[in-house]
mmCIF file of C-alpha atoms in Angstrom:
data_model
loop_
_atom_site.group_PDB
_atom_site.id
_atom_site.type_symbol
_atom_site.label_atom_id
_atom_site.label_comp_id
_atom_site.label_asym_id
_atom_site.label_seq_id
_atom_site.Cartn_x
_atom_site.Cartn_y
_atom_site.Cartn_z
ATOM 1 C CA ASP T 20 0.000 0.000 0.000
ATOM 2 C CA SER T 21 1.530 3.293 -1.166
ATOM 3 C CA GLY T 22 -0.456 5.426 1.272
ATOM 4 C CA VAL T 23 -2.075 7.372 -1.576
ATOM 5 C CA THR T 24 -5.857 6.936 -1.639
ATOM 6 C CA GLN T 25 -7.936 7.412 -4.747
ATOM 7 C CA THR T 26 -11.699 7.297 -4.924
ATOM 8 C CA PRO T 27 -13.716 5.948 -6.530
ATOM 9 C CA LYS T 28 -11.888 2.853 -7.806
ATOM 10 C CA HIS T 29 -14.263 2.459 -10.722
ATOM 11 C CA LEU T 30 -16.560 4.905 -12.437
ATOM 12 C CA ILE T 31 -18.919 4.329 -15.348
ATOM 13 C CA THR T 32 -20.607 7.330 -16.865
ATOM 14 C CA ALA T 33 -22.197 8.504 -20.101
ATOM 15 C CA THR T 34 -20.761 10.759 -22.751
ATOM 16 C CA GLY T 35 -21.276 14.432 -22.048
ATOM 17 C CA GLN T 36 -21.296 13.972 -18.294
ATOM 18 C CA ARG T 37 -18.969 15.412 -15.658
ATOM 19 C CA VAL T 38 -17.117 13.463 -12.990
ATOM 20 C CA THR T 39 -14.792 14.241 -10.104
ATOM 21 C CA LEU T 40 -11.911 12.017 -9.110
ATOM 22 C CA ARG T 41 -10.457 12.395 -5.646
ATOM 23 C CA CYS T 42 -6.953 11.858 -4.336
ATOM 24 C CA SER T 43 -5.685 11.887 -0.761
ATOM 25 C CA PRO T 44 -1.880 12.069 -0.691
ATOM 26 C CA ARG T 45 0.362 10.335 1.815
ATOM 27 C CA SER T 46 0.534 12.069 5.151
ATOM 28 C CA GLY T 47 3.079 14.870 4.947
ATOM 29 C CA ASP T 48 3.286 14.950 1.149
ATOM 30 C CA LEU T 49 2.805 18.389 -0.355
ATOM 31 C CA SER T 50 2.936 17.474 -4.034
ATOM 32 C CA VAL T 51 0.157 15.814 -5.991
ATOM 33 C CA TYR T 52 0.521 14.663 -9.589
ATOM 34 C CA TRP T 53 -2.204 13.399 -11.903
ATOM 35 C CA TYR T 54 -1.511 10.925 -14.695
ATOM 36 C CA GLN T 55 -3.720 9.305 -17.324
ATOM 37 C CA GLN T 56 -3.015 5.751 -18.491
ATOM 38 C CA SER T 57 -4.672 4.569 -21.670
ATOM 39 C CA LEU T 58 -3.912 1.777 -24.112
ATOM 40 C CA ASP T 59 -3.118 4.075 -27.001
ATOM 41 C CA GLN T 60 -1.355 6.944 -25.181
ATOM 42 C CA GLY T 61 0.314 5.084 -22.327
ATOM 43 C CA LEU T 62 1.046 6.943 -19.100
ATOM 44 C CA GLN T 63 0.774 10.685 -19.591
ATOM 45 C CA PHE T 64 1.408 13.452 -17.100
ATOM 46 C CA LEU T 65 -1.569 15.773 -16.674
ATOM 47 C CA ILE T 66 -0.861 18.262 -13.896
ATOM 48 C CA HIS T 67 1.182 18.887 -10.738
ATOM 49 C CA TYR T 68 0.153 20.769 -7.617
ATOM 50 C CA TYR T 69 2.461 21.692 -4.784
ATOM 51 C CA ASN T 70 1.005 22.930 -1.499
ATOM 52 C CA GLY T 71 -2.136 24.186 -3.179
ATOM 53 C CA GLU T 72 -0.538 25.848 -6.172
ATOM 54 C CA GLU T 73 -0.314 24.603 -9.729
ATOM 55 C CA ARG T 74 3.324 23.884 -10.605
ATOM 56 C CA ALA T 75 3.239 22.249 -14.009
ATOM 57 C CA LYS T 76 0.811 21.265 -16.709
ATOM 58 C CA GLY T 77 1.157 18.454 -19.182
ATOM 59 C CA ASN T 78 -1.199 17.090 -21.799
ATOM 60 C CA ILE T 79 -4.322 18.093 -19.940
ATOM 61 C CA LEU T 80 -7.383 18.891 -22.016
ATOM 62 C CA GLU T 81 -9.275 22.132 -21.487
ATOM 63 C CA ARG T 82 -12.290 20.038 -20.466
ATOM 64 C CA PHE T 83 -10.248 18.784 -17.501
ATOM 65 C CA SER T 84 -9.341 20.793 -14.434
ATOM 66 C CA ALA T 85 -7.818 20.075 -11.075
ATOM 67 C CA GLN T 86 -7.235 21.679 -7.746
ATOM 68 C CA GLN T 87 -5.499 20.980 -4.468
ATOM 69 C CA PHE T 88 -7.302 21.972 -1.312
ATOM 70 C CA PRO T 89 -5.886 23.370 1.971
ATOM 71 C CA ASP T 90 -5.948 19.877 3.497
ATOM 72 C CA LEU T 91 -3.779 18.836 0.503
ATOM 73 C CA HIS T 92 -6.243 16.448 -1.058
ATOM 74 C CA SER T 93 -6.762 16.950 -4.752
ATOM 75 C CA GLU T 94 -9.622 16.583 -7.184
ATOM 76 C CA LEU T 95 -9.519 16.077 -10.927
ATOM 77 C CA ASN T 96 -12.651 17.250 -12.702
ATOM 78 C CA LEU T 97 -13.452 15.828 -16.126
ATOM 79 C CA SER T 98 -16.313 17.393 -18.051
ATOM 80 C CA SER T 99 -18.098 16.917 -21.382
ATOM 81 C CA LEU T 100 -16.803 13.384 -21.308
ATOM 82 C CA GLU T 101 -16.034 11.561 -24.537
ATOM 83 C CA LEU T 102 -15.509 7.871 -25.214
ATOM 84 C CA GLY T 103 -11.791 8.547 -25.619
ATOM 85 C CA ASP T 104 -11.536 9.758 -22.031
ATOM 86 C CA SER T 105 -11.962 6.182 -20.834
ATOM 87 C CA ALA T 106 -8.717 5.406 -19.029
ATOM 88 C CA LEU T 107 -7.048 4.764 -15.716
ATOM 89 C CA TYR T 108 -6.367 7.970 -13.843
ATOM 90 C CA PHE T 109 -3.540 7.868 -11.317
ATOM 91 C CA CYS T 110 -2.660 10.269 -8.618
ATOM 92 C CA ALA T 111 0.841 10.328 -7.158
ATOM 93 C CA SER T 112 2.226 12.254 -4.220
ATOM 94 C CA SER T 113 5.643 13.234 -2.970
ATOM 95 C CA VAL T 114 7.046 15.212 -0.096
ATOM 96 C CA GLY T 115 8.643 17.905 -2.207
ATOM 97 C CA ALA T 116 8.430 19.285 -5.695
ATOM 98 C CA LEU T 117 11.770 18.168 -7.048
ATOM 99 C CA TRP T 118 13.110 14.972 -8.570
ATOM 100 C CA ASP T 119 14.794 13.764 -5.417
ATOM 101 C CA THR T 120 11.578 13.043 -3.557
ATOM 102 C CA GLU T 121 10.027 9.799 -4.689
ATOM 103 C CA ALA T 122 6.512 9.930 -6.093
ATOM 104 C CA PHE T 123 4.147 7.267 -4.736
ATOM 105 C CA PHE T 124 1.236 6.268 -6.942
ATOM 106 C CA GLY T 125 -2.268 5.397 -5.833
ATOM 107 C CA GLN T 126 -4.155 2.415 -7.238
ATOM 108 C CA GLY T 127 -5.975 4.556 -9.753
ATOM 109 C CA THR T 128 -9.547 5.286 -10.781
ATOM 110 C CA ARG T 129 -10.764 3.365 -13.800
ATOM 111 C CA LEU T 130 -13.099 5.602 -15.779
ATOM 112 C CA THR T 131 -15.341 4.084 -18.414
ATOM 113 C CA VAL T 132 -17.341 6.428 -20.614
ATOM 114 C CA VAL T 133 -20.231 4.744 -22.449
ATOM 115 C CA GLN M 14 11.426 15.591 -28.562
ATOM 116 C CA GLN M 15 9.540 14.704 -25.414
ATOM 117 C CA GLN M 16 9.302 11.035 -26.245
ATOM 118 C CA VAL M 17 10.927 8.149 -24.495
ATOM 119 C CA LYS M 18 11.039 5.036 -26.662
ATOM 120 C CA GLN M 19 11.014 1.707 -24.893
ATOM 121 C CA SER M 20 11.670 -1.789 -26.175
ATOM 122 C CA PRO M 21 10.744 -4.576 -26.301
ATOM 123 C CA GLN M 22 6.967 -4.413 -25.876
ATOM 124 C CA SER M 23 6.991 -7.796 -24.210
ATOM 125 C CA LEU M 24 9.607 -10.184 -22.937
ATOM 126 C CA ILE M 25 9.588 -13.786 -21.780
ATOM 127 C CA VAL M 26 12.525 -14.947 -19.686
ATOM 128 C CA GLN M 27 13.277 -18.207 -17.953
ATOM 129 C CA LYS M 28 13.583 -18.192 -14.192
ATOM 130 C CA GLY M 29 17.155 -17.348 -13.253
ATOM 131 C CA GLY M 30 17.804 -15.572 -16.526
ATOM 132 C CA ILE M 31 18.605 -11.920 -17.228
ATOM 133 C CA SER M 32 15.839 -9.565 -18.331
ATOM 134 C CA ILE M 33 16.952 -6.538 -20.322
ATOM 135 C CA ILE M 34 14.719 -3.597 -21.218
ATOM 136 C CA ASN M 35 15.970 -0.654 -23.234
ATOM 137 C CA CYS M 36 14.951 2.981 -23.496
ATOM 138 C CA ALA M 37 16.051 5.880 -25.648
ATOM 139 C CA TYR M 38 15.319 9.555 -25.286
ATOM 140 C CA GLU M 39 15.696 12.646 -27.443
ATOM 141 C CA ASN M 40 15.532 15.581 -25.065
ATOM 142 C CA THR M 41 19.042 16.246 -23.776
ATOM 143 C CA ALA M 42 17.571 18.393 -21.004
ATOM 144 C CA PHE M 43 16.343 15.257 -19.251
ATOM 145 C CA ASP M 44 18.485 14.556 -16.231
ATOM 146 C CA TYR M 45 16.548 12.101 -14.115
ATOM 147 C CA PHE M 46 15.759 8.577 -15.303
ATOM 148 C CA PRO M 47 13.617 6.312 -13.116
ATOM 149 C CA TRP M 48 12.218 2.862 -13.763
ATOM 150 C CA TYR M 49 8.785 1.901 -12.489
ATOM 151 C CA GLN M 50 7.236 -1.521 -11.923
ATOM 152 C CA GLN M 51 3.496 -2.014 -12.215
ATOM 153 C CA PHE M 52 1.498 -5.072 -11.217
ATOM 154 C CA PRO M 53 -2.062 -5.606 -12.496
ATOM 155 C CA GLY M 54 -4.556 -3.481 -10.605
ATOM 156 C CA LYS M 55 -1.851 -1.407 -8.956
ATOM 157 C CA GLY M 56 -0.221 1.919 -9.595
ATOM 158 C CA PRO M 57 3.375 2.154 -10.796
ATOM 159 C CA ALA M 58 6.017 1.878 -8.078
ATOM 160 C CA LEU M 59 9.531 3.299 -8.266
ATOM 161 C CA LEU M 60 12.099 0.556 -8.723
ATOM 162 C CA ILE M 61 15.381 2.348 -9.268
ATOM 163 C CA ALA M 62 16.517 5.672 -10.698
ATOM 164 C CA ILE M 63 19.692 7.225 -12.072
ATOM 165 C CA ARG M 64 21.128 10.663 -12.789
ATOM 166 C CA PRO M 65 23.361 11.134 -15.862
ATOM 167 C CA ASP M 66 26.475 11.792 -13.798
ATOM 168 C CA VAL M 67 26.892 8.025 -13.308
ATOM 169 C CA SER M 68 26.938 5.281 -15.924
ATOM 170 C CA GLU M 69 25.558 2.495 -13.779
ATOM 171 C CA LYS M 70 23.529 2.022 -10.629
ATOM 172 C CA LYS M 71 22.819 -1.266 -8.935
ATOM 173 C CA GLU M 72 20.238 -2.097 -6.290
ATOM 174 C CA GLY M 73 20.007 -5.772 -5.469
ATOM 175 C CA ARG M 74 19.140 -7.682 -8.639
ATOM 176 C CA PHE M 75 18.259 -4.499 -10.539
ATOM 177 C CA THR M 76 20.821 -2.475 -12.479
ATOM 178 C CA ILE M 77 20.416 0.638 -14.607
ATOM 179 C CA SER M 78 23.018 1.217 -17.308
ATOM 180 C CA PHE M 79 23.170 4.733 -18.705
ATOM 181 C CA ASN M 80 24.853 5.902 -21.918
ATOM 182 C CA LYS M 81 24.671 9.670 -22.097
ATOM 183 C CA SER M 82 26.289 10.033 -25.530
ATOM 184 C CA ALA M 83 23.870 7.540 -27.071
ATOM 185 C CA LYS M 84 20.936 8.926 -25.074
ATOM 186 C CA GLN M 85 20.022 5.438 -23.981
ATOM 187 C CA PHE M 86 19.471 3.677 -20.706
ATOM 188 C CA SER M 87 18.514 0.156 -19.817
ATOM 189 C CA LEU M 88 17.242 -1.961 -16.963
ATOM 190 C CA HIS M 89 18.836 -5.315 -16.230
ATOM 191 C CA ILE M 90 17.106 -7.756 -13.913
ATOM 192 C CA MET M 91 19.505 -10.460 -12.834
ATOM 193 C CA ASP M 92 18.348 -13.900 -11.675
ATOM 194 C CA SER M 93 14.809 -13.086 -12.837
ATOM 195 C CA GLN M 94 12.048 -14.595 -10.712
ATOM 196 C CA PRO M 95 8.359 -15.317 -11.423
ATOM 197 C CA GLY M 96 7.518 -12.589 -8.906
ATOM 198 C CA ASP M 97 9.226 -10.099 -11.230
ATOM 199 C CA SER M 98 6.487 -10.664 -13.812
ATOM 200 C CA ALA M 99 4.987 -7.211 -14.246
ATOM 201 C CA THR M 100 4.959 -4.237 -16.594
ATOM 202 C CA TYR M 101 8.061 -2.083 -16.479
ATOM 203 C CA PHE M 102 8.151 1.560 -17.492
ATOM 204 C CA CYS M 103 11.154 3.713 -18.074
ATOM 205 C CA ALA M 104 10.689 7.427 -17.606
ATOM 206 C CA ALA M 105 12.568 10.677 -17.810
ATOM 207 C CA SER M 106 12.220 14.133 -16.429
ATOM 208 C CA ARG M 107 14.099 17.275 -15.686
ATOM 209 C CA VAL M 108 15.307 17.744 -12.141
ATOM 210 C CA ALA M 109 13.654 21.153 -11.959
ATOM 211 C CA TYR M 110 10.295 19.639 -12.871
ATOM 212 C CA GLY M 111 10.380 16.931 -10.282
ATOM 213 C CA ASN M 112 8.095 14.032 -10.951
ATOM 214 C CA LYS M 113 6.610 15.481 -14.151
ATOM 215 C CA LEU M 114 7.617 12.278 -15.862
ATOM 216 C CA VAL M 115 7.623 11.301 -19.511
ATOM 217 C CA PHE M 116 7.025 7.566 -19.622
ATOM 218 C CA GLY M 117 7.978 4.935 -22.138
ATOM 219 C CA ALA M 118 5.242 2.696 -23.499
ATOM 220 C CA GLY M 119 6.017 -0.138 -21.106
ATOM 221 C CA THR M 120 7.367 -3.677 -21.321
ATOM 222 C CA ILE M 121 5.345 -6.652 -20.165
ATOM 223 C CA LEU M 122 7.765 -9.087 -18.559
ATOM 224 C CA ARG M 123 6.861 -12.685 -17.947
ATOM 225 C CA VAL M 124 9.286 -14.902 -16.086
ATOM 226 C CA LYS M 125 8.631 -18.596 -16.656
ATOM 227 C CA SER M 126 9.295 -20.981 -13.804
#
């Protein structure tokens, strides 16, 4: 168990809908990263928050947004969902914001858009 | 230029054998190269990582070899065990960007007993 908690584990929703994925980082970790894992694109970095502030953005669609709250948990909001958004969404956390603090991944949320 | 190319896609190795997975990158600004192991239903877990100031790093049965001039790095798993059967991802990032990782496509390793 990495100590990173993601909810829900599975989510099935219809096209056009909006969903919220939640991530609770390990105790003491200030950084939260979101990744998308799909069969065709592999593991792709979406966004990084450090202590409530956005630090870096990757291949995140405009329909997606995220935030990190004062208690350090993070939410990834996906709207106007399309079939192609079906994927595993991982959250990872680390103590710091630099390379030398290991990122621990949660077990992921499997999103299926039908 | 952001890509990390990983090969092979899949690998079958006999128990006790050596598993070798290769990665190549284009962006010379990358300066942190981790390998992750992922079991079905789990998130990736850091296995071993290297910075380009060393050519090799060994942790137990796992070794990273790094060739800066060729922009290649590889993972060697010595004395491979059935419990090593998993998907392995190489990745790269810039130190300043922390764990904003660019991942390879993954290698599915199966160790036959």
